[in-house]
Coordinates of C-alpha atoms in Angstrom, one line a residue:
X172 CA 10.4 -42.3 -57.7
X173 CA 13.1 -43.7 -55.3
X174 CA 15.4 -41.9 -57.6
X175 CA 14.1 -38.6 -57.4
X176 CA 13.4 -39.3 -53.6
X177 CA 17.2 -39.7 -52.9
X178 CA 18.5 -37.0 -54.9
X179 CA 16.0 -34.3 -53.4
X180 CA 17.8 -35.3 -49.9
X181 CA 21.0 -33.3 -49.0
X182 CA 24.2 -35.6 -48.3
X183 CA 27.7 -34.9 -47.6
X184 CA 29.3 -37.1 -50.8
X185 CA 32.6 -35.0 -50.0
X186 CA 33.4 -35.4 -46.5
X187 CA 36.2 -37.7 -46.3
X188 CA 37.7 -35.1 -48.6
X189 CA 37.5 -32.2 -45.8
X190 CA 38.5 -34.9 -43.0
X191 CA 42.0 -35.3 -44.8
X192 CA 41.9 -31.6 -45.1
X193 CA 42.2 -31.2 -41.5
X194 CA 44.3 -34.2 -40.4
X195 CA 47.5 -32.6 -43.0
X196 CA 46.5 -29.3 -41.1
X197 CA 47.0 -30.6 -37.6
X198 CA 49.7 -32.5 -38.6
X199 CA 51.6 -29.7 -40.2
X200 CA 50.6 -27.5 -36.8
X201 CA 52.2 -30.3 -34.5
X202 CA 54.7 -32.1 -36.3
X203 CA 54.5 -36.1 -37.5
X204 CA 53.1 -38.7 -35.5
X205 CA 56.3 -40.0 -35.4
X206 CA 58.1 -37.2 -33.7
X207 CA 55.5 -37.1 -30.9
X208 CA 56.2 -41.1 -30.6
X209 CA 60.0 -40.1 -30.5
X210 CA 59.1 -37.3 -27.6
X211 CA 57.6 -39.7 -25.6
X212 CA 60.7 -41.9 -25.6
X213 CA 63.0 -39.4 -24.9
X214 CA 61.1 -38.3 -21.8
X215 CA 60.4 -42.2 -20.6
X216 CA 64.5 -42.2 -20.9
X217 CA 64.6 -38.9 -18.8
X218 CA 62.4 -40.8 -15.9
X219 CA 64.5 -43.9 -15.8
X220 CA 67.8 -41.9 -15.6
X221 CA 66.4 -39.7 -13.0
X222 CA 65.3 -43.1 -11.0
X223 CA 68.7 -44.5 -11.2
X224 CA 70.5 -41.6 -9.5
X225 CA 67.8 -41.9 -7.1
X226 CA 69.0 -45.5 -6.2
X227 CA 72.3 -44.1 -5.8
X228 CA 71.5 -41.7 -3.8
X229 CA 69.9 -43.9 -1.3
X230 CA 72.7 -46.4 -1.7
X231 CA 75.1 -43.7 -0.5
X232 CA 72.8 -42.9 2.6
X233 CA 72.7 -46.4 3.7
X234 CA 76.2 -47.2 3.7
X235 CA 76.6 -43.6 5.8
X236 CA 74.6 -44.2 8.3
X237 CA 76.2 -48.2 8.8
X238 CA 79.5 -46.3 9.0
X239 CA 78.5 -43.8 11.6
X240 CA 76.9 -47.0 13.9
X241 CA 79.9 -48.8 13.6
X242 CA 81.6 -49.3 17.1
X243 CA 83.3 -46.0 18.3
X244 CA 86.6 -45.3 20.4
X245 CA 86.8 -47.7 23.7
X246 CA 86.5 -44.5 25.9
X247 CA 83.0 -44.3 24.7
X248 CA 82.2 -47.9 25.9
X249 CA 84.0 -47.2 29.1
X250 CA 81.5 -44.4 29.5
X251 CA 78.6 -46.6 28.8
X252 CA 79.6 -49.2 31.2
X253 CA 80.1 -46.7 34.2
X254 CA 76.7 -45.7 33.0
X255 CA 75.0 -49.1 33.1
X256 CA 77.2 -49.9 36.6
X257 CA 75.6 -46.7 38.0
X258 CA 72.1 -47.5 36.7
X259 CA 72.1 -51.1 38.6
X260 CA 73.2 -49.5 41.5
X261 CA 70.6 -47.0 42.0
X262 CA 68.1 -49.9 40.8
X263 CA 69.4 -52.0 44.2
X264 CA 69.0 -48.6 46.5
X265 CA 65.9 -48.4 44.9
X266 CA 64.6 -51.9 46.0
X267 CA 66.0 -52.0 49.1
X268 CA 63.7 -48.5 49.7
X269 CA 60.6 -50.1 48.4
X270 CA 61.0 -53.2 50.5
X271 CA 61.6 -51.0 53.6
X272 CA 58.1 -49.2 52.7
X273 CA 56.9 -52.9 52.5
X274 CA 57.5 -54.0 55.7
X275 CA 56.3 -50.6 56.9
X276 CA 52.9 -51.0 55.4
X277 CA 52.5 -54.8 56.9
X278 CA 53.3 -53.4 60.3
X279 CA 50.7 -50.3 60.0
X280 CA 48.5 -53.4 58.8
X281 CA 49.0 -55.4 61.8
X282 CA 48.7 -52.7 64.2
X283 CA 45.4 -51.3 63.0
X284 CA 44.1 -55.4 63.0
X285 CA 45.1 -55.0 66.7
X286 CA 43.3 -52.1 67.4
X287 CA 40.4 -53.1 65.8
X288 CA 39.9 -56.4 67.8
X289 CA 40.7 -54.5 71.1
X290 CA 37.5 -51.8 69.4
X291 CA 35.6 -55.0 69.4
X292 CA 36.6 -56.7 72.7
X293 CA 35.7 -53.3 74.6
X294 CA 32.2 -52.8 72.8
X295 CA 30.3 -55.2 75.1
X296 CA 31.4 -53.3 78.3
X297 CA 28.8 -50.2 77.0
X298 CA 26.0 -52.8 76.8
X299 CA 25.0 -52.6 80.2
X300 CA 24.3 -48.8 80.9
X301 CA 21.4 -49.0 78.0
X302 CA 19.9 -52.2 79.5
X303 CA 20.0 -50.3 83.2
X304 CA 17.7 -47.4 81.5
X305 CA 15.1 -49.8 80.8
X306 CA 13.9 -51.0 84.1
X307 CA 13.8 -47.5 85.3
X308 CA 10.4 -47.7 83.8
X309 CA 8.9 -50.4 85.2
X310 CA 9.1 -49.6 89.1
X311 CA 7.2 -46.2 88.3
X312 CA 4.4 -48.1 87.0
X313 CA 5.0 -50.8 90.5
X314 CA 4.7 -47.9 92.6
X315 CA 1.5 -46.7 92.2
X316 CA -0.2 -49.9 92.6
X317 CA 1.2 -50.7 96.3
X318 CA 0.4 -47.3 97.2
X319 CA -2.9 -47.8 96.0
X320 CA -3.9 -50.9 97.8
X321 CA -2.8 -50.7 101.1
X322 CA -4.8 -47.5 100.9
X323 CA -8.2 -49.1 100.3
X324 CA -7.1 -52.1 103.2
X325 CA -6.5 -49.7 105.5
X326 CA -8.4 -46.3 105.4
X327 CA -12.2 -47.0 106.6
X328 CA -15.4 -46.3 104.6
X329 CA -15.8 -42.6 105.6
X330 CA -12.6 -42.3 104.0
X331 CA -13.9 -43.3 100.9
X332 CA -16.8 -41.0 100.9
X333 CA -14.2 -38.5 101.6
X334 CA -12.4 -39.5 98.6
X335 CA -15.8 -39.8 96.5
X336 CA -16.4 -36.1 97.9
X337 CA -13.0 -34.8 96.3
X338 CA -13.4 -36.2 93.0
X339 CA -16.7 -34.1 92.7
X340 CA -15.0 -31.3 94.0
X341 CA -12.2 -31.7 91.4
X342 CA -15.3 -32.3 88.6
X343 CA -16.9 -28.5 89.7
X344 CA -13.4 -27.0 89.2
X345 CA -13.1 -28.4 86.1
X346 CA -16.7 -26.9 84.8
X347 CA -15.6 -23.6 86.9
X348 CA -12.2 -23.8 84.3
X349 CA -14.3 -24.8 81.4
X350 CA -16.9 -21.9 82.0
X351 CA -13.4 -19.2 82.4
X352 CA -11.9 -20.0 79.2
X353 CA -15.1 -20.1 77.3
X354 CA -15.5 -16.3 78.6
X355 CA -12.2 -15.6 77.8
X356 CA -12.8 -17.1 74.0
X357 CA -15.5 -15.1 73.6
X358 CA -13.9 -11.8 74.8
X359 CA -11.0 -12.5 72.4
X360 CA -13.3 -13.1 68.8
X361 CA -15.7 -9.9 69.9
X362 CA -11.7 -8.1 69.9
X363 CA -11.0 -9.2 66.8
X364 CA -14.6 -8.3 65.1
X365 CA -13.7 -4.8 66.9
X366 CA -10.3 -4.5 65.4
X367 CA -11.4 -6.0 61.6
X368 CA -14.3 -3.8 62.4
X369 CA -12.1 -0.8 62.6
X370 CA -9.2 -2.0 59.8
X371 CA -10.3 0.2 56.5
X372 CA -11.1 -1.9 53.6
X373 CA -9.8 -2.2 50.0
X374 CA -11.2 1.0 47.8
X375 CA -11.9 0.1 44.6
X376 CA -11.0 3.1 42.2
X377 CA -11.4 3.7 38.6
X378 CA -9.3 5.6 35.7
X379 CA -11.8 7.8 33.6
X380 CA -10.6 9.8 30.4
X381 CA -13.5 11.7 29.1
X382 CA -13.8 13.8 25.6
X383 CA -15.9 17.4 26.4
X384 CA -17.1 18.3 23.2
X385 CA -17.6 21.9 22.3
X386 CA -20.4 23.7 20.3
X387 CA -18.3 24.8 17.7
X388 CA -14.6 26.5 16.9
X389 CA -15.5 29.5 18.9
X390 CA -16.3 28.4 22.2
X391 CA -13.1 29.4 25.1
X392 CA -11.9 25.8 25.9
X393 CA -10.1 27.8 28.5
X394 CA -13.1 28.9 30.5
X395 CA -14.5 25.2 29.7
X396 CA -12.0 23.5 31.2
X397 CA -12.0 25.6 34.4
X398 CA -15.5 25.1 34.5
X399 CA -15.5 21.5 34.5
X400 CA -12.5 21.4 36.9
X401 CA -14.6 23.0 39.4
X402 CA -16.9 20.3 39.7
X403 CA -15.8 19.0 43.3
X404 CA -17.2 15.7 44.9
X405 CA -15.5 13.4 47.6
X406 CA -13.6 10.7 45.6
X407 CA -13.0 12.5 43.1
X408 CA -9.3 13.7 41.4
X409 CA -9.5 15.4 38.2
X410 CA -5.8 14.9 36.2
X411 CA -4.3 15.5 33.0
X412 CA -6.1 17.3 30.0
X413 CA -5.0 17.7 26.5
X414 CA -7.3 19.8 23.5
X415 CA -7.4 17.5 21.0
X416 CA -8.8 18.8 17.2
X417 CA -11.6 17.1 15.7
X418 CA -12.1 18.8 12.9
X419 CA -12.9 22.2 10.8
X420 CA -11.1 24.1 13.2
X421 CA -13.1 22.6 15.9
X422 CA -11.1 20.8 19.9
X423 CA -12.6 19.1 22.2
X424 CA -11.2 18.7 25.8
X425 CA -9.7 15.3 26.7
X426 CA -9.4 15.1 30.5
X427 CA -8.6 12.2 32.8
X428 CA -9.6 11.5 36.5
X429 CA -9.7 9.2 39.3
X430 CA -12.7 8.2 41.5
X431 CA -14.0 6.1 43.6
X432 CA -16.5 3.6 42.6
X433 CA -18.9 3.8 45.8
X434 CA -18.6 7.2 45.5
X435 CA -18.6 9.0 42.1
X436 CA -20.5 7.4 39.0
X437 CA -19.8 7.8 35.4
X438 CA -23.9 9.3 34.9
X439 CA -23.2 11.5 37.7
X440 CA -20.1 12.9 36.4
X441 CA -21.8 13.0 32.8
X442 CA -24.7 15.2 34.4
X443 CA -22.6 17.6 36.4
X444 CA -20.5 18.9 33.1
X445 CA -23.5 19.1 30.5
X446 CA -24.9 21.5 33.3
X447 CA -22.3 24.2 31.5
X448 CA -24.7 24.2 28.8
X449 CA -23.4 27.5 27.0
X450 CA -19.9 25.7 27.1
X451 CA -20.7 22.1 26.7
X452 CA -22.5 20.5 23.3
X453 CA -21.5 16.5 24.8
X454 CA -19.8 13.9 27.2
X455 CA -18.5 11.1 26.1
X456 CA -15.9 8.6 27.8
X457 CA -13.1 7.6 25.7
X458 CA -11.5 5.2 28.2
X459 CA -12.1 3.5 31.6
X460 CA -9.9 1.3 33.4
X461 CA -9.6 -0.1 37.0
X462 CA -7.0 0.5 39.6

């Protein structure tokens, strides 16, 4: 049975036969292994040749540039010393400047110290003019009470009364006064009742479009529409109208008026068109807005 088992499977007996096949066809398509070995060598001998003139190359560079640094003619270095000479020089004129400044500065310093301690020394002489406003105060207050008492040791009784009499006086002007401006308060709020009396107030309007609806296709929308339109009332505007079709040939009138609400009322308005009876099958409002 294991017999029969393993011949009924299918194996590849022959395959090292096809994989020699195609290693003699590549080989024959690129040449030996032994050439492509050989390749490699000669292109590994290529690089190092190519690095070695590189070397060279810089070799040469460097011993340029150490011959072109190499000390030059001695009129050069004559140059380079009047150079340095005239650099040390400016360097000195330079310092001797900047010390000048120095000096300069501390002097500025000192003199703004001294003004600033003078500043001070001078502020205590202004002192004295804001203390003198202060007492100023006090013998207003001093006055009256001398004034006061030598009155009451001197003047006799009666001349109290007298002074008991004025006071009352005084007290009856002040009701007199109190009574005045109370009229004139009174006068002023009944003028202003008069005047928001008088001021018109807001009117509240409305925006009505309304859709007339005919009897049928042969009623004159013409004649309809002149007909409503000479329904006049006070607040009332008519505007824009439009035939708009319904139907089977059939238009109803779209209108569009303004009126006043305390005035003109949608019923009322309804009533007064359906009284064209012979013109007018129906009423209906297609839109209302306020304004």
């Amino acid at each position: 049975m294991a017999v029969d088992h393993f011949l009924s499977e299918k194996i590849w007996f022959d395959k090292y036969k096809y994989d020699d096949a195609e290693r003699r066809y590549y080989e024959q398509m690129n040449g030996p292994v032994g050439g492509s070995a050989q390749q490699q060598e000669n292109g590994a001998s290529t690089i190092l040749r190519d690095i070695a003139r590189a070397r060279e190359n810089i070799q040469k560079s460097l011993a340029g540039s150490a011959n072109t640094t190499s000390p030059g003619p001695p009129g050069d270095q004559n140059d380079l010393l009047s150079r340095i000479s005239h650099l040390e020089v400016e360097n000195q004129n330079l310092r001797s400047v900047v010390a000048d400044l120095q000096m300069a500065i501390f002097k500025l310093e000192s003199r703004l110290n001294a003004l600033e301690k003078s500043s001070t020394s001078h502020q205590p002489a202004a002192v004295p003019p804001t203390q003198k406003v202060e007492p100023f105060s006090v013998p207003s207050k001093k006055v009256e009470l001398p004034s006061a008492s030598p009155a009451k040791k001197v003047e006799p009784p009666a001349a109290e009364e007298d002074d008991d009499d004025d006071i009352d006086l005084f007290g009856s002007d002040d009701e007199e006064e109190d009574q005045e401006a109370a009229k004139v308060r009174e006068e002023r709020l009944r003028q202003y009742a008069e005047k928001k009396a008088k001021k018109p107030g807001l009117i509240a309007k409305s925006s009505i479009l309304l859709d007339v609806k005919p009897w049928d296709d042969e009623t004159d929308m013409a004649k309809m529409e002149e007909c409503v339109r000479s329904i006049h009332m006070d607040g009332l505007v008519w505007g824009a109208s439009k035939l708009v079709p319904v139907g089977y040939g059939i238009k109803k009138l779209q209108i569009q008026c303004v009126v006043e609400d305390d005035k003109v009322g949608t019923d009322i308005l309804e009533e007064e068109i359906t009284k064209f009876e012979d013109y007018v099958q129906s009423v209906d409002i297609a839109a209302f807005n306020k304004i």
